[in-house]
Amino acid sequence: MHDEPVVVADGLRKRYGDLAAVDGISFQVERGEIFGMVGPNGAGKTTTVECVEGLRRPDEGRVVVLGLDPWRDARALRERMGVQLQTASLPQRIKVGEALDLFASFYRQAADGNALLERLGLGDTRSAYVSQLSGGQRQRLFVALALINQPEVVFLDELTTGLDPQGRHAIWDLVREMRAEGATVVLTTHFMDEAERLCDRVAIVDHGRIIALDAPATLVRRLGAEARVVFEVDGVLADTSPAPAPSRLSPARAGQLNLASLGVLDGVLRVERAGERVVVYGQGDGLVSAVVHALETDGVRYWNLRTEQPNLEDVFLALTGHSDAAALGTAVTVAGPVVH
């Protein structure tokens, strides 16, 4: 029984007129897993999850959660399932403690509401009205309400939207604790770093379909993306025509950067710039040292130098067809074309 998947979605389809919001999605979530869904706005993530939760009925396909049908066995399933919706509201004049007590009364067993508030950093808000809470506090309250019945599987839709960095990390710790205590978590998010840090597996959804599904590290490795060396420089850049010698940096004048010369360094695949910002794409253990040595040899003043390793955001941009060139402004590229 415990070896069976907690969630099975098979061939889900949901249309709204001519729009196929969900177009043949299938996946399974294993017990004790943190499973994430990411994708652009309108990709179909929330509709998919709402079909699995039993809040929407798919036009086609099959859903099983904890061995139960979300519509036929709705009452039994809701005792064992927690849901935090992307958009939710409470009466403004209800107090935090009253809301927890109300939701706890819906279930045969409930968690300690005070302890739950403490875990979410809301311990001093029990007597506060919902109208007095900040946006981040309200978000954490809705997470508390999703956990009040000590669910076996929890669905969290954009759980950290509107939270400050401290609040995000507190929620992340809570999600990890939930998994450690035996719960299974399904979350949707727009934050690639959130999915990469939390999830055992991630489904990338676009135009109502899953276009990739695997562990974040596996998706990144499969992409084969380049590492990046990013820095800023003073003044006008030198001529970007190909450098005459591939073995050294050859700027027009000492202290002036020549992009083409960087482009022929060992391991460098291409170089882009936008104003004073320069990005060197490449591979190999010696990439950073080669770039730094070239800059210092020719007396080029640089600052804010850092390295960026490929991550889930690179996978997302590559697979959904979105380019990160916009972040670089009007880029000048040397040493090969820009390929995303």
Coordinates of C-alpha atoms in Angstrom, one line a residue:
M1 CA 0.0 0.0 0.0
H2 CA 2.8 2.4 1.0
D3 CA 4.7 1.6 -2.2
E4 CA 1.9 3.0 -4.3
P5 CA 2.2 6.6 -5.7
V6 CA 0.4 9.2 -3.6
V7 CA -0.8 11.1 -6.7
V8 CA -1.5 9.6 -10.1
A9 CA -2.6 11.9 -13.0
D10 CA -3.1 10.2 -16.3
G11 CA -3.9 12.0 -19.5
L12 CA -5.5 15.1 -18.0
R13 CA -7.2 17.5 -20.4
K14 CA -9.1 20.7 -19.6
R15 CA -10.4 23.1 -22.1
Y16 CA -12.0 26.6 -21.8
G17 CA -13.5 27.2 -25.2
D18 CA -10.7 27.1 -27.7
L19 CA -8.0 27.2 -25.0
A20 CA -6.5 23.9 -24.0
A21 CA -5.4 24.8 -20.5
V22 CA -4.3 21.3 -19.8
D23 CA -3.4 19.2 -22.8
G24 CA -2.7 15.5 -21.9
I25 CA -0.7 15.8 -18.7
S26 CA 0.4 12.7 -16.9
F27 CA 2.7 12.3 -13.8
Q28 CA 3.0 10.5 -10.5
V29 CA 4.1 11.7 -7.1
E30 CA 5.8 9.2 -4.8
R31 CA 5.2 9.0 -1.1
G32 CA 7.4 11.4 0.9
E33 CA 8.4 13.3 -2.2
I34 CA 8.5 17.1 -2.7
F35 CA 7.2 17.4 -6.3
G36 CA 7.2 20.8 -8.0
M37 CA 5.5 22.3 -11.1
V38 CA 7.0 25.3 -12.8
G39 CA 6.1 27.2 -15.9
P40 CA 5.2 30.6 -17.4
N41 CA 2.0 32.4 -16.5
G42 CA -0.9 30.6 -18.1
A43 CA 1.0 27.4 -18.7
G44 CA -1.6 25.3 -16.9
K45 CA 0.0 24.6 -13.6
T46 CA -2.8 25.8 -11.3
T47 CA -5.5 24.2 -13.5
T48 CA -3.6 20.9 -13.4
V49 CA -3.3 21.0 -9.6
E50 CA -6.9 22.0 -9.1
C51 CA -7.9 19.0 -11.2
V52 CA -5.8 16.8 -8.9
E53 CA -7.3 18.4 -5.8
G54 CA -10.8 17.8 -7.0
L55 CA -11.6 21.5 -7.3
R56 CA -12.0 21.2 -11.1
R57 CA -13.2 18.2 -13.0
P58 CA -11.0 17.5 -16.1
D59 CA -12.7 16.9 -19.4
E60 CA -10.6 13.8 -19.9
G61 CA -8.2 11.7 -17.9
R62 CA -7.9 9.9 -14.5
V63 CA -6.8 11.2 -11.1
V64 CA -6.1 9.1 -8.0
V65 CA -4.9 10.7 -4.7
L66 CA -4.0 8.4 -1.8
G67 CA -5.8 5.7 -3.6
L68 CA -9.0 7.7 -3.7
D69 CA -11.0 9.4 -6.4
P70 CA -11.1 13.2 -5.7
W71 CA -14.8 13.5 -6.7
R72 CA -16.3 10.2 -5.6
D73 CA -14.3 10.0 -2.4
A74 CA -14.2 13.8 -1.8
R75 CA -15.1 13.7 1.9
A76 CA -12.7 11.0 2.8
L77 CA -9.9 12.6 0.8
R78 CA -10.2 16.0 2.4
E79 CA -9.6 14.5 5.8
R80 CA -6.2 13.5 4.6
M81 CA -5.3 16.3 2.2
G82 CA -4.2 19.9 2.8
V83 CA -4.6 22.7 0.2
Q84 CA -3.2 26.2 0.0
L85 CA -4.8 28.0 -2.9
Q86 CA -3.1 30.6 -5.1
T87 CA -5.9 33.1 -4.3
A88 CA -7.9 32.8 -1.1
S89 CA -9.6 35.1 1.4
L90 CA -11.1 35.2 4.8
P91 CA -13.6 37.6 6.5
Q92 CA -11.7 40.7 7.5
R93 CA -13.2 40.7 11.1
I94 CA -12.3 37.1 11.9
K95 CA -9.3 36.7 14.2
V96 CA -6.4 34.5 13.4
G97 CA -7.1 32.1 16.3
E98 CA -10.8 32.0 15.4
A99 CA -9.9 31.0 11.8
L100 CA -7.7 28.2 12.9
D101 CA -10.3 26.9 15.4
L102 CA -13.0 27.1 12.6
F103 CA -10.9 25.1 10.2
A104 CA -9.8 22.6 12.8
S105 CA -13.5 21.9 13.5
F106 CA -13.9 20.6 10.0
Y107 CA -11.8 17.6 10.6
R108 CA -11.8 14.6 12.9
Q109 CA -8.2 15.2 14.0
A110 CA -6.4 18.5 14.0
A111 CA -2.9 19.8 14.8
D112 CA -2.1 22.1 17.7
G113 CA -3.0 25.5 16.2
N114 CA -0.8 27.5 18.6
A115 CA 2.2 25.4 17.8
L116 CA 1.5 25.7 14.1
L117 CA 1.4 29.5 14.4
E118 CA 4.7 29.5 16.2
R119 CA 6.3 27.4 13.5
L120 CA 5.2 29.9 10.9
G121 CA 6.3 33.0 12.9
L122 CA 2.7 34.0 13.7
G123 CA 2.7 33.3 17.4
D124 CA 1.9 36.8 18.4
T125 CA -1.0 37.2 15.9
R126 CA -3.6 34.8 17.3
S127 CA -5.7 37.7 18.7
A128 CA -5.2 39.9 15.6
Y129 CA -7.9 40.4 13.0
V130 CA -7.1 39.1 9.5
S131 CA -7.5 42.7 8.3
Q132 CA -4.5 43.7 10.5
L133 CA -2.1 41.2 9.0
S134 CA 0.5 42.1 6.3
G135 CA 0.4 40.3 3.0
G136 CA 3.2 38.0 4.0
Q137 CA 1.4 37.1 7.3
R138 CA -1.8 36.3 5.5
Q139 CA 0.1 34.0 3.2
R140 CA 1.6 32.2 6.1
L141 CA -1.9 32.0 7.8
F142 CA -3.3 30.2 4.7
V143 CA -0.4 27.7 4.9
A144 CA -1.3 27.1 8.5
L145 CA -4.9 26.5 7.5
A146 CA -3.7 24.0 4.9
L147 CA -1.8 22.1 7.6
I148 CA -4.4 22.2 10.4
N149 CA -5.7 18.7 9.7
Q150 CA -2.1 17.1 9.7
P151 CA -2.5 16.1 6.1
E152 CA -0.7 13.2 4.4
V153 CA -0.4 15.1 1.2
V154 CA -0.2 18.9 0.9
F155 CA -0.8 21.0 -2.2
L156 CA 0.9 24.5 -2.1
D157 CA 0.2 26.9 -4.9
E158 CA 2.7 29.8 -5.1
L159 CA 3.3 29.4 -1.4
T160 CA 6.0 32.1 -1.0
T161 CA 4.5 34.9 -3.2
G162 CA 4.7 38.2 -1.4
L163 CA 7.0 37.0 1.3
D164 CA 10.2 38.7 2.3
P165 CA 13.4 36.6 2.2
Q166 CA 13.2 35.7 5.9
G167 CA 9.6 34.5 5.4
R168 CA 10.5 32.5 2.3
H169 CA 13.3 30.7 4.2
A170 CA 10.9 30.0 7.1
I171 CA 8.4 28.4 4.7
W172 CA 11.1 26.4 3.0
D173 CA 12.2 25.0 6.4
L174 CA 8.6 24.1 7.2
V175 CA 8.2 22.3 3.9
R176 CA 11.3 20.2 4.6
E177 CA 10.0 19.5 8.1
M178 CA 6.7 18.3 6.6
R179 CA 8.5 15.9 4.4
A180 CA 10.7 14.7 7.3
E181 CA 7.5 14.0 9.2
G182 CA 6.2 11.8 6.4
A183 CA 4.0 14.2 4.4
T184 CA 4.1 14.4 0.6
V185 CA 4.2 17.9 -0.9
V186 CA 3.1 19.1 -4.3
L187 CA 3.9 22.7 -5.0
T188 CA 3.7 25.1 -7.9
T189 CA 6.0 28.1 -8.1
H190 CA 7.3 30.8 -10.3
F191 CA 10.6 30.9 -8.4
M192 CA 13.2 28.6 -10.0
D193 CA 15.5 28.8 -7.0
E194 CA 12.6 27.7 -4.8
A195 CA 12.0 24.6 -7.0
E196 CA 15.7 23.8 -7.2
R197 CA 16.2 24.0 -3.4
L198 CA 13.1 22.2 -2.3
C199 CA 12.0 19.7 -4.9
D200 CA 13.1 16.1 -5.4
R201 CA 11.6 16.3 -8.9
V202 CA 10.3 19.1 -11.0
A203 CA 7.8 19.1 -13.9
I204 CA 8.3 22.0 -16.4
V205 CA 4.9 22.9 -17.9
D206 CA 4.3 25.0 -21.0
H207 CA 1.1 25.4 -23.1
G208 CA -0.7 22.8 -21.0
R209 CA 1.9 20.1 -21.4
I210 CA 4.8 18.7 -19.4
I211 CA 7.9 19.3 -21.5
A212 CA 10.5 18.0 -19.0
L213 CA 10.3 16.1 -15.7
D214 CA 13.2 15.0 -13.5
A215 CA 15.4 15.9 -10.6
P216 CA 16.6 19.5 -10.9
A217 CA 20.2 18.5 -11.0
T218 CA 19.5 16.0 -13.7
L219 CA 17.7 18.6 -15.8
V220 CA 20.6 21.0 -15.4
R221 CA 23.2 18.4 -16.3
R222 CA 21.1 17.3 -19.3
L223 CA 21.0 20.8 -20.7
G224 CA 24.8 21.0 -20.9
A225 CA 24.7 24.8 -20.4
E226 CA 27.8 26.9 -20.0
A227 CA 29.1 28.5 -16.9
R228 CA 29.3 32.3 -16.9
V229 CA 31.9 34.8 -15.7
V230 CA 30.2 38.2 -15.2
F231 CA 32.0 41.5 -14.5
E232 CA 31.9 45.2 -15.1
V233 CA 34.5 47.4 -16.7
D234 CA 35.3 51.1 -17.1
G235 CA 35.0 53.1 -20.2
V236 CA 34.6 52.3 -23.9
L237 CA 35.3 48.9 -25.2
A238 CA 37.9 48.3 -27.9
D239 CA 37.2 47.0 -31.4
T240 CA 35.3 43.7 -31.4
S241 CA 36.8 42.4 -34.6
P242 CA 38.6 39.0 -34.3
A243 CA 41.8 39.1 -32.4
P244 CA 44.9 38.4 -34.5
A245 CA 46.4 35.9 -32.0
P246 CA 44.4 33.4 -30.0
S247 CA 47.0 33.1 -27.2
R248 CA 46.7 36.5 -25.5
L249 CA 44.5 39.5 -24.8
S250 CA 45.3 42.2 -27.4
P251 CA 43.4 45.4 -26.6
A252 CA 43.8 48.5 -28.7
R253 CA 45.5 50.2 -25.8
A254 CA 46.6 49.1 -22.3
G255 CA 43.7 49.1 -19.9
Q256 CA 41.1 48.9 -22.6
L257 CA 39.1 45.6 -23.0
N258 CA 38.8 43.9 -26.3
L259 CA 35.9 41.4 -26.4
A260 CA 37.2 39.5 -29.4
S261 CA 40.4 38.8 -27.5
L262 CA 38.5 37.3 -24.6
G263 CA 36.5 35.2 -27.1
V264 CA 39.5 33.2 -28.2
L265 CA 40.7 32.2 -24.7
D266 CA 40.7 28.5 -23.9
G267 CA 37.3 27.3 -22.8
V268 CA 35.4 30.5 -23.9
L269 CA 32.4 29.9 -26.1
R270 CA 31.1 33.4 -26.5
V271 CA 31.2 36.9 -25.0
E272 CA 28.4 39.4 -24.6
R273 CA 28.2 42.9 -23.3
A274 CA 25.6 45.5 -22.4
G275 CA 27.1 48.8 -21.5
E276 CA 29.7 48.2 -18.8
R277 CA 28.5 44.7 -18.0
V278 CA 30.3 41.8 -19.7
V279 CA 29.4 38.1 -19.6
V280 CA 31.8 35.4 -20.7
Y281 CA 30.2 32.0 -21.4
G282 CA 32.4 28.9 -21.4
Q283 CA 33.3 25.5 -20.0
G284 CA 36.3 24.0 -18.2
D285 CA 38.0 24.3 -14.8
G286 CA 40.3 27.0 -16.0
L287 CA 37.7 29.4 -17.3
V288 CA 37.7 31.9 -14.4
S289 CA 41.5 32.0 -14.0
A290 CA 42.0 32.5 -17.8
V291 CA 39.6 35.5 -17.8
V292 CA 41.0 37.0 -14.7
H293 CA 44.6 36.6 -15.9
A294 CA 43.8 38.2 -19.2
L295 CA 42.2 41.2 -17.6
E296 CA 45.0 41.8 -15.1
T297 CA 47.8 41.2 -17.7
D298 CA 46.4 44.1 -19.7
G299 CA 45.6 46.3 -16.9
V300 CA 41.8 46.3 -17.4
R301 CA 40.0 47.7 -14.5
Y302 CA 37.0 45.5 -13.5
W303 CA 34.7 45.0 -10.6
N304 CA 31.8 42.9 -9.3
L305 CA 33.4 39.8 -10.9
R306 CA 31.4 36.6 -10.1
T307 CA 30.8 33.2 -11.5
E308 CA 27.3 31.8 -12.3
Q309 CA 26.8 28.1 -12.7
P310 CA 24.0 26.6 -14.8
N311 CA 20.8 26.2 -12.9
L312 CA 17.1 25.4 -13.2
E313 CA 16.4 28.8 -14.6
D314 CA 18.7 28.1 -17.6
V315 CA 16.7 24.9 -18.2
F316 CA 13.4 26.7 -18.0
L317 CA 14.5 29.5 -20.4
A318 CA 15.9 26.9 -22.9
L319 CA 12.9 24.6 -22.8
T320 CA 10.1 27.2 -22.8
G321 CA 11.7 29.2 -25.7
H322 CA 12.3 32.3 -23.6
S323 CA 15.6 34.1 -24.1
D324 CA 17.6 35.7 -21.3
A325 CA 19.0 38.2 -23.8
A326 CA 16.5 40.8 -22.6
A327 CA 18.3 40.9 -19.3
L328 CA 21.5 42.0 -21.1
G329 CA 19.9 44.8 -23.1
T330 CA 21.2 45.1 -26.6
A331 CA 24.0 42.6 -26.5
V332 CA 27.1 42.5 -28.6
T333 CA 28.2 38.9 -29.2
V334 CA 31.6 37.7 -30.4
A335 CA 33.2 34.3 -30.8
G336 CA 30.1 32.6 -32.1
P337 CA 26.3 33.1 -32.2
V338 CA 24.1 33.3 -29.1
V339 CA 22.3 30.0 -28.8
H340 CA 19.6 29.5 -26.1

